Amino acid sequence: MKAEILSPSSESILRACDLISRGQVIGMPTETVYGLAGNAFDPSAVARIFETKERPTFDPLIVHVAPLTGDVIAQLDQMELIESEKLTTKAKETLSKLIDAFWPGPLTLILPKSSKVPDLVTSGLPEVGIRMPRHPVAQELLRSSKLPLAAPSANRFGRISPTSAKDVEKELGDRIEIILDGGRCEVGLESSVVKVQADGNITLLRPGGVSARDLEGCSGKTVQVLNSTSKPGVSTNSPGQLESHYAPKKPLYLLPEELSSKKLTIVSEKNLDLLRKYSTSSQAIGIMITRGDERAIGLKLEALLARKVICQSLSHFGNAAEMAQNLFATLRSLDDSEASVLFAESVTGQEGLAHAIRDRLTRAAFQSS
Ligand code: TXA
Ligand code: MG
């Protein structure tokens, strides 16, 4: 089987709905990353998602819902996705603020699960992750199918998340029938996963498209950032946050210090040591810089190291949203290049998406560390 990439006409949406109603899984664009979507209420469709991704069943799936307005929590309850009576008044207050501010968008909320949601979706946990995506094609699919869709990122387990239909084809093209093409993902990394506690405070389980500061700003609550790393088979608040994730096929090393400083004159000894230690002069190396001019820095490094350097920048002017948007696509492009080993500059700063970018880079480089 070779997946067809379909532009999102009403015909292709109908075809996608037909496949989904028959328990199949399809590639779906969202504003964060592409998902591998199937009927969240159908245990065999959910099982197919895990099989298709080769994903271990301890890692729960996020359930996507069509745009809703009004009392969203009550409607999720009516849809038999959640049991809202298990939420405290304080939790509901915070949840309503978050929903008003960030849905539809890159935020997943962990809520008490209804018994209609198969246990496999939540890996046996009593709570389910719910997200209302803002990508118009995802919204159209969710409305037309009239089903909640379970959708993990559409990559093979542990690999780089896909941010274009072509990426999904590369990852899973031999395993699924269709991929709806929604263009390049606007956010470029996954949703933030948030649990609102009984006292109304917020725990950030996975940093993502909505920053801790924005969560705090809109809710007036403190946000506890869980720097969690889960291990297979070990119970945790945040399963699936594995040390190694988002990984390229080639070894990836994080540079210990900033590379692309404004004054392009110094490459630190520490950086040079690492670059020399893990590469040889006969092989090309791939370098991902977070900001600055890739050509100038590439040439500079080529001269210093006396080896071929393929350098790609996430954002010339160091704009965090642009860095996030380009992160996975750039990693993938370097992974597909002639370079035999990859290096990445990490991201400094705490604000906005910097935290989420650093999280992804650290996990992507884990196997080589
Ligand atoms: O942006 C996104 O969230 C994308 C798009 C496709 O919507 N989806 C995504 O799904 O990133 P996935 O399967 O790659 O990541 C799901 C993660 C799990 O690994 C876990 O960390 C968290 O979401 N999660 C899901 N359900 C949970 C639950 N019941 N309790 C705690 N964490 C949960
Ligand atoms: Mg994923």
mmCIF file of C-alpha atoms and ligand atoms in Angstrom:
data_model
loop_
_atom_site.group_PDB
_atom_site.id
_atom_site.type_symbol
_atom_site.label_atom_id
_atom_site.label_comp_id
_atom_site.label_asym_id
_atom_site.label_seq_id
_atom_site.Cartn_x
_atom_site.Cartn_y
_atom_site.Cartn_z
ATOM 1 C CA MET A 1 0.000 0.000 0.000
ATOM 2 C CA LYS A 2 1.226 3.496 -0.782
ATOM 3 C CA ALA A 3 -0.628 6.350 0.884
ATOM 4 C CA GLU A 4 -2.328 8.900 -1.346
ATOM 5 C CA ILE A 5 -1.775 12.518 -0.374
ATOM 6 C CA LEU A 6 -5.130 14.244 -0.909
ATOM 7 C CA SER A 7 -5.793 17.945 -1.081
ATOM 8 C CA PRO A 8 -8.588 18.727 1.335
ATOM 9 C CA SER A 9 -11.684 18.852 -0.897
ATOM 10 C CA SER A 10 -15.123 17.839 0.341
ATOM 11 C CA GLU A 11 -14.646 14.574 -1.551
ATOM 12 C CA SER A 12 -11.433 13.722 0.227
ATOM 13 C CA ILE A 13 -12.983 14.617 3.587
ATOM 14 C CA LEU A 14 -15.845 12.219 2.780
ATOM 15 C CA ARG A 15 -13.385 9.520 1.850
ATOM 16 C CA ALA A 16 -11.510 10.073 5.090
ATOM 17 C CA CYS A 17 -14.769 9.868 7.072
ATOM 18 C CA ASP A 18 -15.693 6.642 5.319
ATOM 19 C CA LEU A 19 -12.342 5.061 6.205
ATOM 20 C CA ILE A 20 -12.608 6.270 9.793
ATOM 21 C CA SER A 21 -16.155 4.921 10.168
ATOM 22 C CA ARG A 22 -14.797 1.538 9.077
ATOM 23 C CA GLY A 23 -12.126 1.499 11.762
ATOM 24 C CA GLN A 24 -9.243 2.619 9.536
ATOM 25 C CA VAL A 25 -6.671 5.278 10.399
ATOM 26 C CA ILE A 26 -5.601 8.238 8.268
ATOM 27 C CA GLY A 27 -3.075 11.076 8.211
ATOM 28 C CA MET A 28 -4.643 14.321 9.496
ATOM 29 C CA PRO A 29 -3.096 17.793 9.516
ATOM 30 C CA THR A 30 -3.287 19.861 12.676
ATOM 31 C CA GLU A 31 -1.713 23.216 13.531
ATOM 32 C CA THR A 32 0.880 21.492 15.753
ATOM 33 C CA VAL A 33 2.038 18.372 13.910
ATOM 34 C CA TYR A 34 0.307 15.827 11.669
ATOM 35 C CA GLY A 35 -1.705 13.179 13.482
ATOM 36 C CA LEU A 36 -2.597 9.558 12.776
ATOM 37 C CA ALA A 37 -6.342 9.684 13.365
ATOM 38 C CA GLY A 38 -8.947 7.033 14.120
ATOM 39 C CA ASN A 39 -12.312 6.725 15.900
ATOM 40 C CA ALA A 40 -11.558 7.223 19.588
ATOM 41 C CA PHE A 41 -14.610 5.195 20.620
ATOM 42 C CA ASP A 42 -13.642 2.137 18.545
ATOM 43 C CA PRO A 43 -11.178 -0.121 20.385
ATOM 44 C CA SER A 44 -10.042 -1.830 17.192
ATOM 45 C CA ALA A 45 -9.342 1.517 15.475
ATOM 46 C CA VAL A 46 -7.376 2.580 18.552
ATOM 47 C CA ALA A 47 -5.435 -0.689 18.477
ATOM 48 C CA ARG A 48 -4.675 -0.031 14.812
ATOM 49 C CA ILE A 49 -3.196 3.366 15.702
ATOM 50 C CA PHE A 50 -0.792 1.736 18.165
ATOM 51 C CA GLU A 51 0.154 -0.973 15.646
ATOM 52 C CA THR A 52 0.642 1.437 12.761
ATOM 53 C CA LYS A 53 3.003 3.616 14.814
ATOM 54 C CA GLU A 54 4.619 0.628 16.561
ATOM 55 C CA ARG A 55 3.785 2.522 19.705
ATOM 56 C CA PRO A 56 3.912 0.775 23.079
ATOM 57 C CA THR A 57 0.541 0.707 24.806
ATOM 58 C CA PHE A 58 1.794 2.463 27.958
ATOM 59 C CA ASP A 59 1.828 5.738 26.017
ATOM 60 C CA PRO A 60 -1.713 7.260 25.968
ATOM 61 C CA LEU A 61 -3.371 8.995 23.012
ATOM 62 C CA ILE A 62 -4.887 12.459 22.775
ATOM 63 C CA VAL A 63 -8.528 12.665 21.690
ATOM 64 C CA HIS A 64 -9.436 15.481 19.273
ATOM 65 C CA VAL A 65 -12.841 17.121 19.165
ATOM 66 C CA ALA A 66 -14.642 19.439 16.719
ATOM 67 C CA PRO A 67 -15.022 23.131 17.623
ATOM 68 C CA LEU A 68 -17.520 23.668 20.424
ATOM 69 C CA THR A 69 -18.797 26.871 21.946
ATOM 70 C CA GLY A 70 -20.702 27.614 25.139
ATOM 71 C CA ASP A 71 -20.177 25.276 28.095
ATOM 72 C CA VAL A 72 -17.509 23.073 26.554
ATOM 73 C CA ILE A 73 -16.988 20.929 29.657
ATOM 74 C CA ALA A 74 -20.715 20.073 29.762
ATOM 75 C CA GLN A 75 -20.653 19.200 26.086
ATOM 76 C CA LEU A 76 -17.636 16.913 26.440
ATOM 77 C CA ASP A 77 -19.625 15.199 29.153
ATOM 78 C CA GLN A 78 -22.685 14.861 26.902
ATOM 79 C CA MET A 79 -20.469 13.375 24.201
ATOM 80 C CA GLU A 80 -19.498 10.729 26.777
ATOM 81 C CA LEU A 81 -15.825 11.633 26.631
ATOM 82 C CA ILE A 82 -15.446 12.859 30.193
ATOM 83 C CA GLU A 83 -17.146 12.671 33.584
ATOM 84 C CA SER A 84 -17.390 16.296 34.588
ATOM 85 C CA GLU A 85 -18.896 15.599 38.013
ATOM 86 C CA LYS A 86 -15.446 14.390 39.053
ATOM 87 C CA LEU A 87 -14.096 17.916 38.592
ATOM 88 C CA THR A 88 -14.087 20.339 41.510
ATOM 89 C CA THR A 89 -15.627 23.796 41.094
ATOM 90 C CA LYS A 90 -12.155 25.339 41.292
ATOM 91 C CA ALA A 91 -10.805 23.027 38.637
ATOM 92 C CA LYS A 92 -13.762 23.826 36.390
ATOM 93 C CA GLU A 93 -13.162 27.558 36.834
ATOM 94 C CA THR A 94 -9.567 27.284 35.682
ATOM 95 C CA LEU A 95 -10.475 24.882 32.892
ATOM 96 C CA SER A 96 -13.093 27.293 31.545
ATOM 97 C CA LYS A 97 -10.525 30.091 31.434
ATOM 98 C CA LEU A 98 -8.026 27.913 29.592
ATOM 99 C CA ILE A 99 -10.656 26.691 27.158
ATOM 100 C CA ASP A 100 -11.837 30.246 26.448
ATOM 101 C CA ALA A 101 -8.296 31.442 25.891
ATOM 102 C CA PHE A 102 -6.649 28.573 24.027
ATOM 103 C CA TRP A 103 -9.253 26.341 22.377
ATOM 104 C CA PRO A 104 -9.271 25.717 19.529
ATOM 105 C CA GLY A 105 -5.474 25.529 19.669
ATOM 106 C CA PRO A 106 -2.316 23.734 20.804
ATOM 107 C CA LEU A 107 -3.441 22.811 24.314
ATOM 108 C CA THR A 108 -4.367 19.338 25.588
ATOM 109 C CA LEU A 109 -6.342 19.084 28.829
ATOM 110 C CA ILE A 110 -6.217 15.981 31.010
ATOM 111 C CA LEU A 111 -9.760 15.279 32.224
ATOM 112 C CA PRO A 112 -11.616 12.468 34.047
ATOM 113 C CA LYS A 113 -12.453 9.873 31.435
ATOM 114 C CA SER A 114 -15.873 8.440 30.722
ATOM 115 C CA SER A 115 -16.211 4.661 30.566
ATOM 116 C CA LYS A 116 -17.123 4.943 26.875
ATOM 117 C CA VAL A 117 -13.523 5.875 26.062
ATOM 118 C CA PRO A 118 -11.648 2.592 25.583
ATOM 119 C CA ASP A 119 -8.980 1.971 28.220
ATOM 120 C CA LEU A 120 -6.416 1.522 25.484
ATOM 121 C CA VAL A 121 -6.765 5.225 24.569
ATOM 122 C CA THR A 122 -5.565 6.275 28.013
ATOM 123 C CA SER A 123 -3.219 3.326 28.618
ATOM 124 C CA GLY A 124 -5.466 2.324 31.492
ATOM 125 C CA LEU A 125 -5.313 5.734 33.183
ATOM 126 C CA PRO A 126 -8.528 7.181 34.668
ATOM 127 C CA GLU A 127 -8.047 10.429 32.735
ATOM 128 C CA VAL A 128 -8.079 11.287 29.059
ATOM 129 C CA GLY A 129 -6.222 13.997 27.133
ATOM 130 C CA ILE A 130 -8.586 16.132 25.036
ATOM 131 C CA ARG A 131 -7.705 18.737 22.445
ATOM 132 C CA MET A 132 -9.713 20.948 20.100
ATOM 133 C CA PRO A 133 -7.400 21.652 17.139
ATOM 134 C CA ARG A 134 -7.639 24.897 15.175
ATOM 135 C CA HIS A 135 -6.457 23.630 11.804
ATOM 136 C CA PRO A 136 -9.408 24.050 9.414
ATOM 137 C CA VAL A 137 -8.923 20.625 7.799
ATOM 138 C CA ALA A 138 -8.840 18.862 11.166
ATOM 139 C CA GLN A 139 -11.955 20.796 12.162
ATOM 140 C CA GLU A 140 -13.750 19.847 8.957
ATOM 141 C CA LEU A 141 -12.849 16.186 9.408
ATOM 142 C CA LEU A 142 -13.988 16.193 13.033
ATOM 143 C CA ARG A 143 -17.278 17.886 12.152
ATOM 144 C CA SER A 144 -18.008 15.640 9.191
ATOM 145 C CA SER A 145 -17.095 12.382 10.890
ATOM 146 C CA LYS A 146 -19.163 13.307 13.950
ATOM 147 C CA LEU A 147 -16.643 11.330 15.973
ATOM 148 C CA PRO A 148 -13.923 12.204 18.448
ATOM 149 C CA LEU A 149 -10.606 11.230 16.860
ATOM 150 C CA ALA A 150 -7.712 9.738 18.762
ATOM 151 C CA ALA A 151 -4.537 10.972 17.106
ATOM 152 C CA PRO A 152 -0.917 10.681 18.119
ATOM 153 C CA SER A 153 1.711 12.366 15.996
ATOM 154 C CA ALA A 154 1.939 10.488 12.684
ATOM 155 C CA ASN A 155 5.521 9.250 13.032
ATOM 156 C CA ARG A 156 6.936 5.867 13.886
ATOM 157 C CA PHE A 157 7.358 5.604 17.605
ATOM 158 C CA GLY A 158 10.286 7.638 18.951
ATOM 159 C CA ARG A 159 10.994 9.377 15.645
ATOM 160 C CA ILE A 160 10.753 12.979 14.471
ATOM 161 C CA SER A 161 7.189 14.293 14.386
ATOM 162 C CA PRO A 162 5.827 15.120 10.916
ATOM 163 C CA THR A 163 5.002 18.704 9.999
ATOM 164 C CA SER A 164 3.959 18.147 6.372
ATOM 165 C CA ALA A 165 1.964 15.536 4.445
ATOM 166 C CA LYS A 166 5.211 14.403 2.770
ATOM 167 C CA ASP A 167 6.756 13.758 6.193
ATOM 168 C CA VAL A 168 3.802 11.525 7.088
ATOM 169 C CA GLU A 169 4.258 9.667 3.818
ATOM 170 C CA LYS A 170 7.916 9.055 4.674
ATOM 171 C CA GLU A 171 7.039 7.782 8.140
ATOM 172 C CA LEU A 172 3.892 5.752 7.524
ATOM 173 C CA GLY A 173 3.194 5.894 3.766
ATOM 174 C CA ASP A 174 3.382 2.115 3.422
ATOM 175 C CA ARG A 175 0.881 1.555 6.235
ATOM 176 C CA ILE A 176 -2.045 3.912 5.646
ATOM 177 C CA GLU A 177 -4.334 4.624 2.707
ATOM 178 C CA ILE A 178 -4.657 8.400 2.738
ATOM 179 C CA ILE A 179 -3.058 11.544 4.137
ATOM 180 C CA LEU A 180 -5.034 14.778 4.044
ATOM 181 C CA ASP A 181 -2.718 17.571 2.983
ATOM 182 C CA GLY A 182 -3.141 20.652 5.143
ATOM 183 C CA GLY A 183 0.159 22.301 4.224
ATOM 184 C CA ARG A 184 2.993 22.963 6.647
ATOM 185 C CA CYS A 185 2.046 22.983 10.309
ATOM 186 C CA GLU A 186 1.785 26.473 11.706
ATOM 187 C CA VAL A 187 3.051 25.755 15.246
ATOM 188 C CA GLY A 188 5.479 22.966 14.355
ATOM 189 C CA LEU A 189 5.653 21.213 17.702
ATOM 190 C CA GLU A 190 3.070 19.403 19.773
ATOM 191 C CA SER A 191 0.408 20.787 22.071
ATOM 192 C CA SER A 192 1.115 21.646 25.681
ATOM 193 C CA VAL A 193 -0.345 18.945 27.934
ATOM 194 C CA VAL A 194 -1.946 20.389 31.059
ATOM 195 C CA LYS A 195 -3.602 18.957 34.133
ATOM 196 C CA VAL A 196 -5.712 21.257 36.281
ATOM 197 C CA GLN A 197 -5.551 20.147 39.918
ATOM 198 C CA ALA A 198 -8.490 20.048 42.346
ATOM 199 C CA ASP A 199 -7.393 23.403 43.827
ATOM 200 C CA GLY A 200 -7.479 25.020 40.390
ATOM 201 C CA ASN A 201 -3.718 25.217 39.965
ATOM 202 C CA ILE A 202 -2.057 24.032 36.808
ATOM 203 C CA THR A 203 0.539 21.359 36.152
ATOM 204 C CA LEU A 204 2.285 21.457 32.794
ATOM 205 C CA LEU A 205 2.995 17.833 31.862
ATOM 206 C CA ARG A 206 4.469 18.509 28.423
ATOM 207 C CA PRO A 207 5.663 21.921 27.213
ATOM 208 C CA GLY A 208 4.284 22.788 23.793
ATOM 209 C CA GLY A 209 2.453 25.336 21.696
ATOM 210 C CA VAL A 210 1.099 27.316 24.678
ATOM 211 C CA SER A 211 3.758 28.593 27.063
ATOM 212 C CA ALA A 212 3.669 28.370 30.876
ATOM 213 C CA ARG A 213 3.611 32.145 31.015
ATOM 214 C CA ASP A 214 0.526 32.313 28.799
ATOM 215 C CA LEU A 215 -1.207 29.665 30.916
ATOM 216 C CA GLU A 216 -0.401 31.674 34.017
ATOM 217 C CA GLY A 217 -1.428 34.965 32.453
ATOM 218 C CA CYS A 218 -4.862 33.800 31.409
ATOM 219 C CA SER A 219 -5.749 31.790 34.526
ATOM 220 C CA GLY A 220 -4.106 33.822 37.280
ATOM 221 C CA LYS A 221 -2.932 30.472 38.718
ATOM 222 C CA THR A 222 0.544 29.171 39.358
ATOM 223 C CA VAL A 223 1.852 26.750 36.803
ATOM 224 C CA GLN A 224 3.986 23.924 38.061
ATOM 225 C CA VAL A 225 6.268 22.761 35.308
ATOM 226 C CA LEU A 226 6.839 19.065 35.601
ATOM 227 C CA ASN A 227 10.269 18.256 34.259
ATOM 228 C CA SER A 228 9.205 14.752 33.846
ATOM 229 C CA THR A 229 10.804 11.910 32.083
ATOM 230 C CA SER A 230 8.880 8.685 32.090
ATOM 231 C CA LYS A 231 10.280 5.206 31.833
ATOM 232 C CA PRO A 232 8.492 2.338 30.126
ATOM 233 C CA GLY A 233 6.239 0.461 32.529
ATOM 234 C CA VAL A 234 6.780 2.858 35.424
ATOM 235 C CA SER A 235 3.733 4.757 36.617
ATOM 236 C CA THR A 236 3.978 8.524 36.150
ATOM 237 C CA ASN A 237 1.807 11.612 35.723
ATOM 238 C CA SER A 238 3.113 12.029 32.270
ATOM 239 C CA PRO A 239 3.569 8.756 30.432
ATOM 240 C CA GLY A 240 5.124 9.006 27.010
ATOM 241 C CA GLN A 241 7.569 11.729 28.046
ATOM 242 C CA LEU A 242 10.430 9.372 27.340
ATOM 243 C CA GLU A 243 14.052 10.413 27.518
ATOM 244 C CA SER A 244 14.565 9.445 23.914
ATOM 245 C CA HIS A 245 11.982 10.805 21.513
ATOM 246 C CA TYR A 246 11.792 12.875 18.313
ATOM 247 C CA ALA A 247 15.045 11.215 17.274
ATOM 248 C CA PRO A 248 16.738 11.415 13.890
ATOM 249 C CA LYS A 249 18.277 8.237 12.472
ATOM 250 C CA LYS A 250 21.739 9.763 12.586
ATOM 251 C CA PRO A 251 23.515 10.509 15.852
ATOM 252 C CA LEU A 252 22.636 13.987 17.124
ATOM 253 C CA TYR A 253 24.749 15.893 19.658
ATOM 254 C CA LEU A 254 23.759 19.068 21.432
ATOM 255 C CA LEU A 255 26.438 21.739 21.429
ATOM 256 C CA PRO A 256 27.372 22.764 24.957
ATOM 257 C CA GLU A 257 27.396 26.480 24.208
ATOM 258 C CA GLU A 258 25.721 29.019 22.016
ATOM 259 C CA LEU A 259 27.196 29.079 18.535
ATOM 260 C CA SER A 260 25.461 31.751 16.564
ATOM 261 C CA SER A 261 26.316 34.754 18.664
ATOM 262 C CA LYS A 262 25.680 38.139 17.099
ATOM 263 C CA LYS A 263 29.364 38.737 16.647
ATOM 264 C CA LEU A 264 30.263 35.878 14.483
ATOM 265 C CA THR A 265 33.908 35.844 15.441
ATOM 266 C CA ILE A 266 34.209 33.253 18.168
ATOM 267 C CA VAL A 267 33.379 29.587 18.143
ATOM 268 C CA SER A 268 34.051 28.427 21.671
ATOM 269 C CA GLU A 269 36.669 25.786 22.442
ATOM 270 C CA LYS A 270 34.014 23.625 24.079
ATOM 271 C CA ASN A 271 31.933 23.617 20.922
ATOM 272 C CA LEU A 272 34.965 22.900 18.744
ATOM 273 C CA ASP A 273 36.018 20.025 21.004
ATOM 274 C CA LEU A 274 32.639 18.366 20.700
ATOM 275 C CA LEU A 275 32.448 18.946 16.958
ATOM 276 C CA ARG A 276 35.889 17.419 16.483
ATOM 277 C CA LYS A 277 35.296 14.547 18.873
ATOM 278 C CA TYR A 278 32.250 13.218 17.045
ATOM 279 C CA SER A 279 33.145 13.842 13.410
ATOM 280 C CA THR A 280 35.909 13.049 10.980
ATOM 281 C CA SER A 281 37.346 15.187 8.242
ATOM 282 C CA SER A 282 36.260 12.740 5.543
ATOM 283 C CA GLN A 283 32.566 13.023 6.399
ATOM 284 C CA ALA A 284 30.102 15.871 6.086
ATOM 285 C CA ILE A 285 28.490 17.102 9.286
ATOM 286 C CA GLY A 286 25.060 18.632 9.721
ATOM 287 C CA ILE A 287 24.592 21.568 12.066
ATOM 288 C CA MET A 288 21.310 23.088 13.146
ATOM 289 C CA ILE A 289 21.651 26.579 14.568
ATOM 290 C CA THR A 290 18.773 28.236 16.337
ATOM 291 C CA ARG A 291 19.345 31.715 14.982
ATOM 292 C CA GLY A 292 21.545 33.651 12.612
ATOM 293 C CA ASP A 293 22.854 33.288 9.106
ATOM 294 C CA GLU A 294 23.378 29.646 8.179
ATOM 295 C CA ARG A 295 25.665 30.435 5.261
ATOM 296 C CA ALA A 296 28.069 32.604 7.203
ATOM 297 C CA ILE A 297 28.218 30.250 10.180
ATOM 298 C CA GLY A 298 28.523 27.194 7.928
ATOM 299 C CA LEU A 299 31.489 28.697 6.075
ATOM 300 C CA LYS A 300 33.146 29.738 9.306
ATOM 301 C CA LEU A 301 32.821 26.232 10.757
ATOM 302 C CA GLU A 302 33.989 24.635 7.539
ATOM 303 C CA ALA A 303 37.159 26.694 7.702
ATOM 304 C CA LEU A 304 37.737 25.940 11.385
ATOM 305 C CA LEU A 305 37.047 22.231 11.186
ATOM 306 C CA ALA A 306 38.359 21.468 7.704
ATOM 307 C CA ARG A 307 35.348 19.323 6.862
ATOM 308 C CA LYS A 308 32.153 19.741 4.905
ATOM 309 C CA VAL A 309 29.452 21.454 6.936
ATOM 310 C CA ILE A 310 25.757 21.523 6.074
ATOM 311 C CA CYS A 311 24.355 24.277 8.248
ATOM 312 C CA GLN A 312 20.684 25.155 8.649
ATOM 313 C CA SER A 313 19.208 27.928 10.751
ATOM 314 C CA LEU A 314 15.835 27.757 12.480
ATOM 315 C CA SER A 315 15.273 31.494 12.353
ATOM 316 C CA HIS A 316 17.522 34.249 11.057
ATOM 317 C CA PHE A 317 16.307 36.746 13.587
ATOM 318 C CA GLY A 318 15.864 34.324 16.466
ATOM 319 C CA ASN A 319 12.077 34.420 16.524
ATOM 320 C CA ALA A 320 10.903 31.601 18.816
ATOM 321 C CA ALA A 321 7.677 30.876 16.919
ATOM 322 C CA GLU A 322 9.648 30.550 13.691
ATOM 323 C CA MET A 323 12.225 28.311 15.390
ATOM 324 C CA ALA A 324 9.442 26.014 16.626
ATOM 325 C CA GLN A 325 7.819 25.938 13.225
ATOM 326 C CA ASN A 326 11.058 24.910 11.515
ATOM 327 C CA LEU A 327 12.450 22.598 14.202
ATOM 328 C CA PHE A 328 11.250 19.156 13.089
ATOM 329 C CA ALA A 329 11.421 19.932 9.368
ATOM 330 C CA THR A 330 15.039 21.084 9.724
ATOM 331 C CA LEU A 331 16.040 18.051 11.794
ATOM 332 C CA ARG A 332 14.430 15.843 9.183
ATOM 333 C CA SER A 333 16.158 17.611 6.315
ATOM 334 C CA LEU A 334 19.572 17.282 7.982
ATOM 335 C CA ASP A 335 18.793 13.633 8.740
ATOM 336 C CA ASP A 336 18.094 13.099 5.017
ATOM 337 C CA SER A 337 21.202 15.031 3.929
ATOM 338 C CA GLU A 338 24.624 13.569 3.175
ATOM 339 C CA ALA A 339 25.825 14.462 6.685
ATOM 340 C CA SER A 340 26.742 11.409 8.718
ATOM 341 C CA VAL A 341 26.492 13.048 12.116
ATOM 342 C CA LEU A 342 24.344 15.931 13.350
ATOM 343 C CA PHE A 343 24.891 18.708 15.878
ATOM 344 C CA ALA A 344 22.350 21.143 17.219
ATOM 345 C CA GLU A 345 22.656 24.350 19.097
ATOM 346 C CA SER A 346 20.232 24.423 21.991
ATOM 347 C CA VAL A 347 17.905 27.278 22.792
ATOM 348 C CA THR A 348 18.519 29.646 25.637
ATOM 349 C CA GLY A 349 15.861 31.581 27.502
ATOM 350 C CA GLN A 350 12.762 30.545 29.376
ATOM 351 C CA GLU A 351 10.145 32.508 27.588
ATOM 352 C CA GLY A 352 7.488 31.398 25.135
ATOM 353 C CA LEU A 353 8.287 28.380 23.059
ATOM 354 C CA ALA A 354 11.970 28.199 24.088
ATOM 355 C CA HIS A 355 11.135 25.687 26.810
ATOM 356 C CA ALA A 356 9.281 23.389 24.403
ATOM 357 C CA ILE A 357 12.032 23.616 21.773
ATOM 358 C CA ARG A 358 14.705 22.767 24.351
ATOM 359 C CA ASP A 359 12.602 19.835 25.588
ATOM 360 C CA ARG A 360 12.330 18.378 22.065
ATOM 361 C CA LEU A 361 16.013 18.897 21.283
ATOM 362 C CA THR A 362 17.172 17.262 24.510
ATOM 363 C CA ARG A 363 15.051 14.204 23.860
ATOM 364 C CA ALA A 364 16.025 14.087 20.178
ATOM 365 C CA ALA A 365 19.707 13.997 21.167
ATOM 366 C CA PHE A 366 19.327 11.605 24.086
ATOM 367 C CA GLN A 367 20.523 8.419 22.379
ATOM 368 C CA SER A 368 23.800 10.066 21.482
ATOM 369 C CA SER A 369 24.396 11.683 24.833
HETATM 370 O O1 TXA B 1 -0.166 18.461 19.245
HETATM 371 C C1 TXA B 1 -0.429 17.334 19.612
HETATM 372 O O2 TXA B 1 -0.766 17.080 20.776
HETATM 373 C C2 TXA B 1 -0.355 16.203 18.567
HETATM 374 C C3 TXA B 1 -1.406 16.455 17.491
HETATM 375 C C4 TXA B 1 -1.522 15.322 16.514
HETATM 376 O O3 TXA B 1 -2.620 16.751 18.095
HETATM 377 N N1 TXA B 1 -0.509 14.933 19.175
HETATM 378 C C5 TXA B 1 0.461 14.381 19.960
HETATM 379 O O4 TXA B 1 0.182 13.117 20.385
HETATM 380 O O5 TXA B 1 1.489 14.935 20.239
HETATM 381 P P1 TXA B 1 1.274 12.108 20.924
HETATM 382 O O6 TXA B 1 0.564 10.815 20.973
HETATM 383 O O7 TXA B 1 2.465 12.137 20.089
HETATM 384 O O8 TXA B 1 1.538 12.542 22.389
HETATM 385 C C6 TXA B 1 0.630 12.210 23.415
HETATM 386 C C7 TXA B 1 1.208 12.544 24.763
HETATM 387 C C8 TXA B 1 1.560 11.307 25.562
HETATM 388 O O9 TXA B 1 2.829 10.806 25.252
HETATM 389 C C9 TXA B 1 1.471 11.864 26.983
HETATM 390 O O10 TXA B 1 2.683 12.519 27.270
HETATM 391 C C10 TXA B 1 0.341 12.877 26.885
HETATM 392 O O11 TXA B 1 0.219 13.216 25.537
HETATM 393 N N2 TXA B 1 -0.942 12.278 27.327
HETATM 394 C C11 TXA B 1 -1.958 11.800 26.576
HETATM 395 N N3 TXA B 1 -2.942 11.316 27.341
HETATM 396 C C12 TXA B 1 -2.555 11.473 28.611
HETATM 397 C C13 TXA B 1 -3.146 11.150 29.886
HETATM 398 N N4 TXA B 1 -4.317 10.555 29.968
HETATM 399 N N5 TXA B 1 -2.444 11.482 31.000
HETATM 400 C C14 TXA B 1 -1.237 12.090 30.911
HETATM 401 N N6 TXA B 1 -0.625 12.408 29.737
HETATM 402 C C15 TXA B 1 -1.275 12.106 28.619
HETATM 403 MG MG MG B 2 4.430 12.021 19.351
#
